[in-house]
Amino acid sequence: MINKDIDDCLLPNTNRIDRYLAFIERAGNKIPDPAILFFWALIITWCLSAILSNISFDLINPRTGEAVIVTNLLTGKALAYFLANMVTTFTGFAPLGLVLVSMLGVGVAEASGFITTALKKILSIMPSRLLTPMLLLVAILSSIAGDAGYLLIIPLGGVLFHAAGRHPLAGIAAAFAGVSGGFSANFFPSSIDPLLAGFTQTAARLLAPDYIVNPLANIIFTSVSPLLLVAIGWYVTEKIIEPRLSQTPIGHQDEKPDLGTISELESKAFRYACWALMAGIALLIAAVIPDSSALRSAAGEITGSSAPLMRSIVPLTFILFIIPGYVYGKITGKFKSSNDIVGAMSDTMATMSLYIVMSFFCSLFLAAFIHSNIGTMLALYGAEFLKALNLPSQFTVVSVIILTSGVNLVIGTSSAKWALLAPVLVPMLMAVGISPELTQAAYRVGDSVSNIISPMLVFFPLVVRYCQRYHKSAGIGTLVSLMMPFSLAMLIGWALFLLTFWALGIPLGIQAPYSYTM
């Protein structure tokens, strides 16, 4: 029956890879709408929590030092708590606010025509053959700005490819691969570096009380990795994804952006809009430069996770889109009054209605899943299984990557996963001569490459929505089938890259002057 389903999906000349990807897409799209999927996932989580709460697990939570106990979510008290907190669970769902605030600003810039003109300018100077690698590189580097890549780069990828006469889903897939699959690769340090290093150091001190893990312990590896991932993503996009999409129609509701000439008025408006944007950026830089700046953290950091600047990325994005959008719209006559600006925002919010519905059910499911402790139980059992295998060092490192990729499918937050896994994996691998820094690097690889196929990623429903702009029937299966080649290629290529670093003795980053030996 399965083979028949596969064959039914295929064109006569498709190869075996295309067959399985087509099957994944077809099977995945038979899954209900993501909102309904999250609803049933919530029901299943409730039922599993009631069953598993009666079982004693021989596991200790390394974060609390207490036994892992699955919480029964079907008790009267738990259900009352669920109902009492349903509204705040939804409104407190972090991606919801990030997405909506950013889209308000993007909507104004888009309705004014500023974004369309900017795309014309970009495409007029960028060789079409370099569009894919440039998009991938920008997407990978966007992680330094937190979640901005999900909100801006991924939809921009679709628009850029569409404007260049290429399939927009390929642009969305390439951008998603860079933003999320390459999350741990960057030329520059980001807030995730000290966060993970803190957990790694705490775990290492279970065996070596004085061990110090530098926040930049992986900086050399992560700063070279973007070049590798761009090459992998470039190949996958143009050799696998775009040929597969050649038979996929683009929805008529999203016409191809006009690539005609730019009028003199549009050029003038664009020039003034860019000046206004640069003035806004200059004011922001001037506000950040003083050591006493309110946008710096208490320690004077600009990029630290506690720095107000880093926590204000989304509001700043909103402002930096509003400014050029307003200026461009006023000069071209698109915005004749403030009502036109409000109308642009309203139209944008109307396009986000499906995402808001999905976010409602997604927020309830994720909250229940975390509260149940089922994810914690699965993560710790996976680590124990890896320990029991007692594999050679190279296989152990690869196993850490694969384990992390698997755990990423049930626990979406990077810091939460490492807080659970580090106390088990770091000391275990130290005992067989694998440094904490290498274990952390392996974790970062595994944590990144499976993001793009994990429905547990909080932005996954949003990316599905981006796809539906160009292909109405797109669903979870469509997105997973698009991203699977990226995920597998990045997993293999990046893992081999890490093993090469280790085999050649290339430092992963800046290590503290301390070494541990058994």
C-alpha positions as MATLAB code, in Angstrom:
seq = 'MINKDIDDCLLPNTNRIDRYLAFIERAGNKIPDPAILFFWALIITWCLSAILSNISFDLINPRTGEAVIVTNLLTGKALAYFLANMVTTFTGFAPLGLVLVSMLGVGVAEASGFITTALKKILSIMPSRLLTPMLLLVAILSSIAGDAGYLLIIPLGGVLFHAAGRHPLAGIAAAFAGVSGGFSANFFPSSIDPLLAGFTQTAARLLAPDYIVNPLANIIFTSVSPLLLVAIGWYVTEKIIEPRLSQTPIGHQDEKPDLGTISELESKAFRYACWALMAGIALLIAAVIPDSSALRSAAGEITGSSAPLMRSIVPLTFILFIIPGYVYGKITGKFKSSNDIVGAMSDTMATMSLYIVMSFFCSLFLAAFIHSNIGTMLALYGAEFLKALNLPSQFTVVSVIILTSGVNLVIGTSSAKWALLAPVLVPMLMAVGISPELTQAAYRVGDSVSNIISPMLVFFPLVVRYCQRYHKSAGIGTLVSLMMPFSLAMLIGWALFLLTFWALGIPLGIQAPYSYTM';
ca = [
       0.000    0.000    0.000;
       2.839    2.370    0.894;
       4.650    1.613   -2.352;
       1.456    2.314   -4.296;
       1.081    5.676   -2.545;
       4.670    6.511   -3.436;
       4.218    5.568   -7.080;
       1.003    7.592   -7.319;
       2.911   10.717   -6.229;
       5.468   10.509   -8.961;
       6.161   11.721  -12.409;
       7.600    9.028  -14.684;
      11.173   10.365  -14.622;
      11.575   11.071  -10.914;
      14.447    9.415   -9.059;
      14.298    7.534   -5.793;
      14.999   10.604   -3.642;
      12.157   12.460   -5.329;
       9.910    9.476   -4.726;
      10.392    9.457   -1.012;
      10.203   13.237   -0.709;
       6.977   13.209   -2.715;
       5.643   10.502   -0.424;
       6.595   12.537    2.660;
       4.817   15.563    1.207;
       1.691   13.640    0.299;
       1.542   11.755    3.598;
       2.348   14.875    5.597;
      -0.323   16.931    3.880;
      -2.910   14.323    4.847;
      -2.262   15.427    8.395;
      -4.960   17.879    9.532;
      -4.429   21.631    9.509;
      -1.633   22.582   11.957;
      -4.165   24.163   14.308;
      -6.109   20.894   14.528;
      -2.857   18.948   14.768;
      -1.798   20.941   17.825;
      -5.249   20.439   19.326;
      -4.971   16.661   19.050;
      -1.366   16.807   20.284;
      -2.726   18.566   23.377;
      -5.311   15.804   23.922;
      -2.672   13.083   23.455;
      -0.341   14.838   25.891;
      -3.102   14.947   28.485;
      -3.853   11.241   28.064;
      -0.186   10.211   28.121;
       0.428   12.297   31.223;
      -2.411   10.494   33.014;
      -0.970    7.083   32.077;
       2.717    7.841   32.684;
       2.065    9.617   35.988;
       1.416    6.179   37.507;
       4.860    4.895   36.506;
       8.058    5.455   38.493;
      11.049    6.354   36.334;
      14.604    5.760   37.456;
      15.699    9.211   36.341;
      17.063   12.271   38.145;
      16.510   15.714   36.684;
      20.010   17.265   36.592;
      18.538   20.756   36.845;
      16.735   20.121   40.127;
      18.392   17.005   41.510;
      14.948   15.470   41.993;
      13.394   12.341   40.502;
      11.633   12.846   37.172;
       7.888   12.547   37.664;
       5.344   12.907   34.879;
       2.601   15.288   35.970;
      -0.988   14.151   35.469;
      -2.742   16.898   33.511;
      -6.191   15.329   33.783;
      -6.724   15.933   37.470;
      -9.336   18.447   38.545;
      -6.668   20.789   39.852;
      -4.612   20.603   36.643;
      -7.639   21.201   34.404;
      -8.745   24.130   36.555;
      -5.246   25.606   36.239;
      -5.391   25.067   32.461;
      -8.691   26.934   32.140;
      -7.673   29.745   34.486;
      -4.453   30.360   32.567;
      -5.629   29.695   28.992;
      -5.743   33.372   28.025;
      -2.355   34.249   29.522;
      -0.815   31.111   27.991;
      -1.950   32.318   24.574;
      -1.110   36.003   24.993;
       2.222   35.095   26.588;
       3.213   32.892   23.633;
       6.468   34.640   22.714;
       6.444   34.197   18.912;
       2.942   35.648   18.616;
       3.883   39.121   19.815;
       7.188   39.060   17.933;
       5.497   38.199   14.670;
       2.580   40.604   14.919;
       4.621   43.630   16.004;
       7.178   43.081   13.237;
       4.497   42.526   10.616;
       2.819   45.844   11.483;
       5.955   47.657   10.372;
       6.603   45.367    7.408;
       2.996   45.871    6.283;
       3.444   49.626    6.035;
       6.722   49.297    4.108;
       5.155   46.740    1.770;
       1.906   48.652    1.140;
       3.813   51.862    0.396;
       5.798   50.162   -2.366;
       9.157   50.671   -0.634;
       9.925   46.926   -0.446;
       9.046   46.360   -4.100;
      11.346   49.171   -5.215;
      14.103   47.892   -2.917;
      13.800   44.440   -4.516;
      14.059   45.971   -7.977;
      17.233   47.744   -6.910;
      18.726   44.579   -5.398;
      17.906   42.407   -8.391;
      19.273   44.974  -10.824;
      22.755   44.806   -9.277;
      22.898   41.201   -8.017;
      23.857   38.462  -10.503;
      20.984   35.982  -10.527;
      23.378   33.073  -10.011;
      24.490   34.555   -6.669;
      20.980   35.077   -5.298;
      20.897   31.714   -3.511;
      24.252   31.950   -1.683;
      23.676   35.586   -0.709;
      20.240   34.749    0.706;
      21.683   31.790    2.629;
      24.530   33.873    4.040;
      22.248   36.689    5.201;
      19.861   34.126    6.699;
      22.636   32.403    8.645;
      24.053   35.666    9.971;
      20.585   36.868   11.030;
      20.821   34.751   14.214;
      22.840   37.550   15.813;
      19.585   39.544   15.809;
      17.642   36.857   17.633;
      14.404   35.825   15.942;
      14.428   38.583   13.342;
      15.390   36.112   10.613;
      12.151   34.167   11.024;
      10.125   37.328   10.694;
      11.992   39.073    7.892;
      14.498   36.909    6.000;
      12.297   33.851    5.392;
       9.372   35.704    3.780;
      11.889   37.923    1.957;
      13.440   34.768    0.488;
      10.118   33.884   -1.114;
       9.637   37.396   -2.465;
      13.186   37.592   -3.877;
      12.957   34.250   -5.662;
       9.507   35.104   -7.001;
      10.721   38.464   -8.296;
      13.697   36.766   -9.966;
      11.390   34.364  -11.810;
      12.240   31.391   -9.577;
       9.899   29.364   -7.429;
       9.161   31.295   -4.200;
       8.930   28.103   -2.118;
      12.576   27.427   -2.966;
      13.471   30.867   -1.612;
      11.497   30.246    1.580;
      13.169   26.845    2.008;
      16.681   28.231    1.462;
      16.091   31.104    3.883;
      14.563   28.766    6.488;
      17.559   26.441    6.141;
      19.900   29.360    6.794;
      17.990   31.033    9.621;
      17.121   27.882   11.564;
      19.311   25.064   10.218;
      22.380   27.296   10.488;
      21.371   28.852   13.804;
      24.669   27.964   15.547;
      26.874   29.197   12.707;
      27.921   32.835   12.632;
      30.953   34.989   11.947;
      30.225   36.867   15.156;
      29.512   35.877   18.781;
      25.867   35.894   19.838;
      23.924   35.651   23.073;
      23.660   31.848   22.730;
      27.444   31.460   23.233;
      27.661   32.464   26.910;
      24.296   30.829   27.613;
      25.415   27.373   26.449;
      28.906   27.786   27.923;
      27.388   28.376   31.339;
      25.537   25.054   31.266;
      28.626   23.295   29.862;
      30.862   24.642   32.609;
      28.415   23.654   35.350;
      28.222   20.132   33.923;
      32.015   19.822   33.540;
      32.498   20.759   37.177;
      30.696   17.608   38.234;
      34.009   15.873   37.463;
      36.478   18.767   37.521;
      35.431   21.388   40.121;
      37.718   24.094   38.690;
      36.964   23.601   35.011;
      36.276   26.828   33.079;
      34.482   26.990   29.740;
      35.118   30.195   27.806;
      31.981   31.717   26.262;
      33.886   31.726   22.955;
      34.870   28.054   23.280;
      33.397   27.246   19.831;
      33.929   30.587   18.060;
      36.482   29.327   15.482;
      34.302   26.384   14.502;
      31.088   28.410   14.366;
      32.692   31.314   12.468;
      33.965   29.037    9.682;
      30.774   26.972    9.510;
      28.708   29.562    7.559;
      30.894   29.021    4.494;
      30.263   25.273    4.622;
      26.521   25.669    5.182;
      26.171   28.177    2.345;
      27.828   25.685   -0.007;
      25.576   22.852    1.177;
      22.435   24.974    1.026;
      23.340   26.316   -2.421;
      23.706   22.815   -3.829;
      20.530   21.474   -2.205;
      18.438   24.471   -3.312;
      19.434   24.439   -6.956;
      20.038   20.732   -7.559;
      17.293   19.139   -5.447;
      14.629   21.596   -4.318;
      14.064   23.728   -7.431;
      13.856   20.747   -9.826;
      11.253   19.187   -7.501;
       9.227   22.403   -7.499;
       9.231   22.773  -11.284;
       5.810   21.083  -11.459;
       4.366   22.903   -8.427;
       2.072   25.766   -9.467;
       2.298   29.170   -7.822;
      -0.965   30.518   -6.445;
      -2.552   33.115   -8.722;
      -3.440   35.266   -5.726;
       0.205   36.309   -5.380;
       1.227   37.812   -8.708;
       4.891   37.984   -9.585;
       6.363   41.325   -8.396;
       6.748   43.846  -11.184;
      10.368   44.016  -12.306;
       9.805   46.860  -14.728;
      11.612   50.150  -14.693;
      11.594   52.407  -11.664;
       9.986   55.768  -12.302;
      11.698   59.048  -11.467;
       9.223   59.654   -8.638;
       9.854   56.172   -7.225;
      13.605   56.707   -7.375;
      13.272   60.030   -5.564;
      10.992   58.487   -2.925;
      13.335   55.539   -2.455;
      16.332   57.847   -2.069;
      14.633   59.944    0.621;
      13.301   56.819    2.347;
      16.822   55.358    2.519;
      18.166   58.617    3.934;
      15.450   58.548    6.579;
      16.300   54.928    7.377;
      20.022   55.707    7.657;
      19.239   58.658    9.913;
      17.256   56.362   12.185;
      20.108   53.839   12.280;
      22.613   56.633   12.999;
      20.501   57.815   15.941;
      20.365   54.256   17.259;
      24.150   53.883   16.990;
      24.654   57.211   18.725;
      22.360   56.076   21.535;
      24.300   52.813   21.982;
      27.872   54.171   21.879;
      28.089   55.766   25.366;
      29.187   53.341   28.089;
      26.290   54.587   30.186;
      23.738   53.940   27.425;
      20.386   52.652   28.641;
      20.484   50.177   25.760;
      23.483   48.364   27.287;
      23.318   45.712   29.970;
      24.374   46.425   33.567;
      27.817   45.055   32.638;
      28.051   47.417   29.665;
      27.447   44.718   27.030;
      25.638   45.432   23.778;
      25.083   41.874   22.526;
      24.509   40.127   25.852;
      21.146   38.414   26.309;
      20.260   40.861   29.108;
      21.107   43.974   27.062;
      17.979   46.078   26.341;
      19.230   46.507   22.769;
      19.041   42.754   22.122;
      15.648   42.581   23.804;
      14.395   45.440   21.627;
      15.204   43.922   18.233;
      11.557   43.398   17.264;
      10.344   46.901   18.275;
      13.358   48.370   16.495;
      12.504   46.307   13.422;
       8.986   47.736   13.550;
      10.335   51.291   13.731;
      12.982   50.799   11.040;
      10.339   49.552    8.598;
       7.798   52.218    9.490;
      10.236   55.077    8.826;
      11.132   54.370    5.173;
       7.654   53.013    4.457;
       6.020   56.243    5.642;
       8.483   58.501    3.796;
       8.193   56.519    0.562;
       4.397   56.392    0.754;
       4.044   60.134    1.390;
       6.319   61.117   -1.500;
       4.707   58.758   -4.020;
       1.203   59.683   -2.839;
       0.391   56.155   -1.712;
      -0.245   57.463    1.811;
      -2.460   60.542    1.678;
      -3.493   60.444    5.336;
      -2.886   58.546    8.540;
      -5.912   56.394    7.692;
      -3.959   54.868    4.804;
      -1.177   53.794    7.181;
      -3.651   52.250    9.607;
      -5.316   50.528    6.654;
      -1.975   49.033    5.588;
      -1.468   47.654    9.093;
      -5.007   46.275    9.159;
      -4.560   44.523    5.823;
      -1.362   42.928    7.075;
      -3.039   41.659   10.233;
      -5.807   40.135    8.112;
      -3.207   37.976    6.366;
      -1.982   36.751    9.777;
      -5.349   35.426   10.977;
      -4.512   31.789   10.242;
      -1.220   32.103   12.103;
      -3.002   33.586   15.126;
      -5.377   30.600   15.226;
      -2.453   28.171   14.933;
      -0.595   30.020   17.671;
      -3.543   29.613   20.036;
      -3.497   25.816   19.870;
       0.303   25.635   19.610;
       0.759   27.682   22.794;
      -1.643   25.453   24.744;
       0.046   22.271   23.547;
       3.607   23.454   24.269;
       2.635   24.651   27.742;
       1.001   21.284   28.530;
       3.920   19.305   27.101;
       6.441   21.216   29.207;
       4.291   20.996   32.345;
       3.844   17.232   31.922;
       7.645   16.550   31.996;
       7.262   14.035   29.164;
       9.899   15.843   27.115;
      12.343   15.767   30.034;
      11.796   12.026   30.452;
      12.430   11.332   26.743;
      15.574   13.482   26.668;
      17.136   11.799   29.692;
      16.323    8.301   28.491;
      17.991    9.148   25.188;
      21.133   10.259   26.995;
      21.160    7.093   29.108;
      20.807    4.969   25.967;
      23.795    6.734   24.399;
      25.838    6.093   27.523;
      24.949    2.404   27.461;
      26.168    2.019   23.864;
      29.776    2.803   24.879;
      30.816    3.626   21.297;
      34.290    4.676   20.017;
      35.005    8.403   20.371;
      34.188    9.423   16.788;
      30.925    7.476   16.825;
      30.120    8.919   20.227;
      30.437   12.473   18.922;
      28.222   11.641   15.948;
      25.767    9.930   18.322;
      25.559   13.120   20.394;
      24.654   15.011   17.227;
      21.996   12.454   16.284;
      20.644   12.275   19.852;
      20.345   16.054   20.015;
      18.594   16.109   16.641;
      16.084   13.584   17.931;
      15.515   15.368   21.231;
      15.003   18.574   19.255;
      11.836   17.024   17.842;
      10.258   16.963   21.320;
      11.940   19.902   23.103;
      12.221   23.048   21.018;
      14.160   25.447   23.250;
      17.935   25.235   22.799;
      18.862   26.269   26.335;
      16.268   23.939   27.890;
      17.645   20.941   25.983;
      21.232   21.683   26.928;
      20.287   22.270   30.572;
      18.923   18.723   30.598;
      21.543   16.989   28.457;
      24.751   18.750   29.521;
      24.925   17.287   33.066;
      24.635   13.800   31.567;
      26.628   14.088   28.333;
      29.499   16.395   29.334;
      30.830   14.356   32.310;
      30.161   11.089   30.468;
      32.235   12.162   27.474;
      34.933   13.755   29.640;
      35.469   10.301   31.148;
      36.401    8.935   27.711;
      38.666   11.864   26.771;
      36.215   14.097   24.873;
      36.414   17.712   25.986;
      33.359   19.686   27.143;
      34.006   22.155   24.329;
      33.770   19.388   21.707;
      30.623   17.978   23.293;
      29.074   21.448   23.225;
      29.994   21.882   19.550;
      28.411   18.506   18.718;
      25.287   19.576   20.569;
      25.109   22.830   18.624;
      25.299   20.994   15.306;
      22.545   18.554   16.243;
      20.383   21.287   17.738;
      20.491   23.342   14.532;
      20.082   20.840   11.709;
      16.788   19.330   12.897;
      15.100   22.665   13.673;
      13.882   22.846   10.099;
      11.933   19.573   10.279;
      10.637   19.926   13.832;
       6.994   20.968   14.318;
       8.038   21.703   17.930;
       9.874   24.765   16.631;
       7.610   27.613   17.662;
       8.035   29.358   14.304;
       7.240   26.239   12.262;
       3.524   27.150   11.818;
       4.561   30.616   10.656;
       6.808   29.167    7.930;
       3.923   26.927    6.813;
       1.863   30.096    6.516;
       4.574   31.731    4.393;
       4.390   28.748    2.026;
       0.601   29.016    1.793;
       0.929   32.510    0.356;
       2.237   30.937   -2.845;
       0.710   27.449   -2.680;
      -2.616   27.325   -0.870;
      -2.581   23.569   -0.309;
       0.860   23.654    1.326;
       0.921   22.018    4.733;
       3.274   20.436    7.214;
       4.118   17.692    4.708;
       5.060   20.252    2.067;
       7.434   22.070    4.385;
       8.995   18.915    5.853;
       9.571   17.442    2.382;
      11.234   20.696    1.293;
      13.450   20.862    4.353;
      14.403   17.177    4.716;
      17.195   17.350    2.065;
      18.641   20.433    3.801;
      18.460   18.738    7.200;
      20.165   15.519    6.079;
      22.816   17.282    4.004;
      23.643   19.694    6.830;
      23.695   16.856    9.368;
      26.185   14.820    7.343;
      28.311   17.711    6.092;
      28.494   19.611    9.376;
      29.192   16.451   11.427;
      32.067   15.516    9.104;
      33.331   19.089    9.336;
      33.398   18.875   13.136;
      35.187   15.521   13.032;
      37.749   17.022   10.639;
      38.405   19.879   13.075;
      38.960   17.320   15.818;
      41.127   14.981   13.719;
      43.397   17.822   12.550;
      43.686   19.293   16.033;
      42.240   22.640   14.974;
      41.039   24.584   18.042;
      37.276   24.904   18.207;
      37.562   28.292   19.862;
      39.144   30.073   22.803;
      39.715   27.649   25.649;
      40.442   28.528   29.253;
      43.946   27.564   30.503;
      42.751   24.352   32.104;
      42.642   20.773   30.860;
      41.027   17.703   32.331;
      42.418   14.202   32.216;
      41.215   11.055   33.882;
];
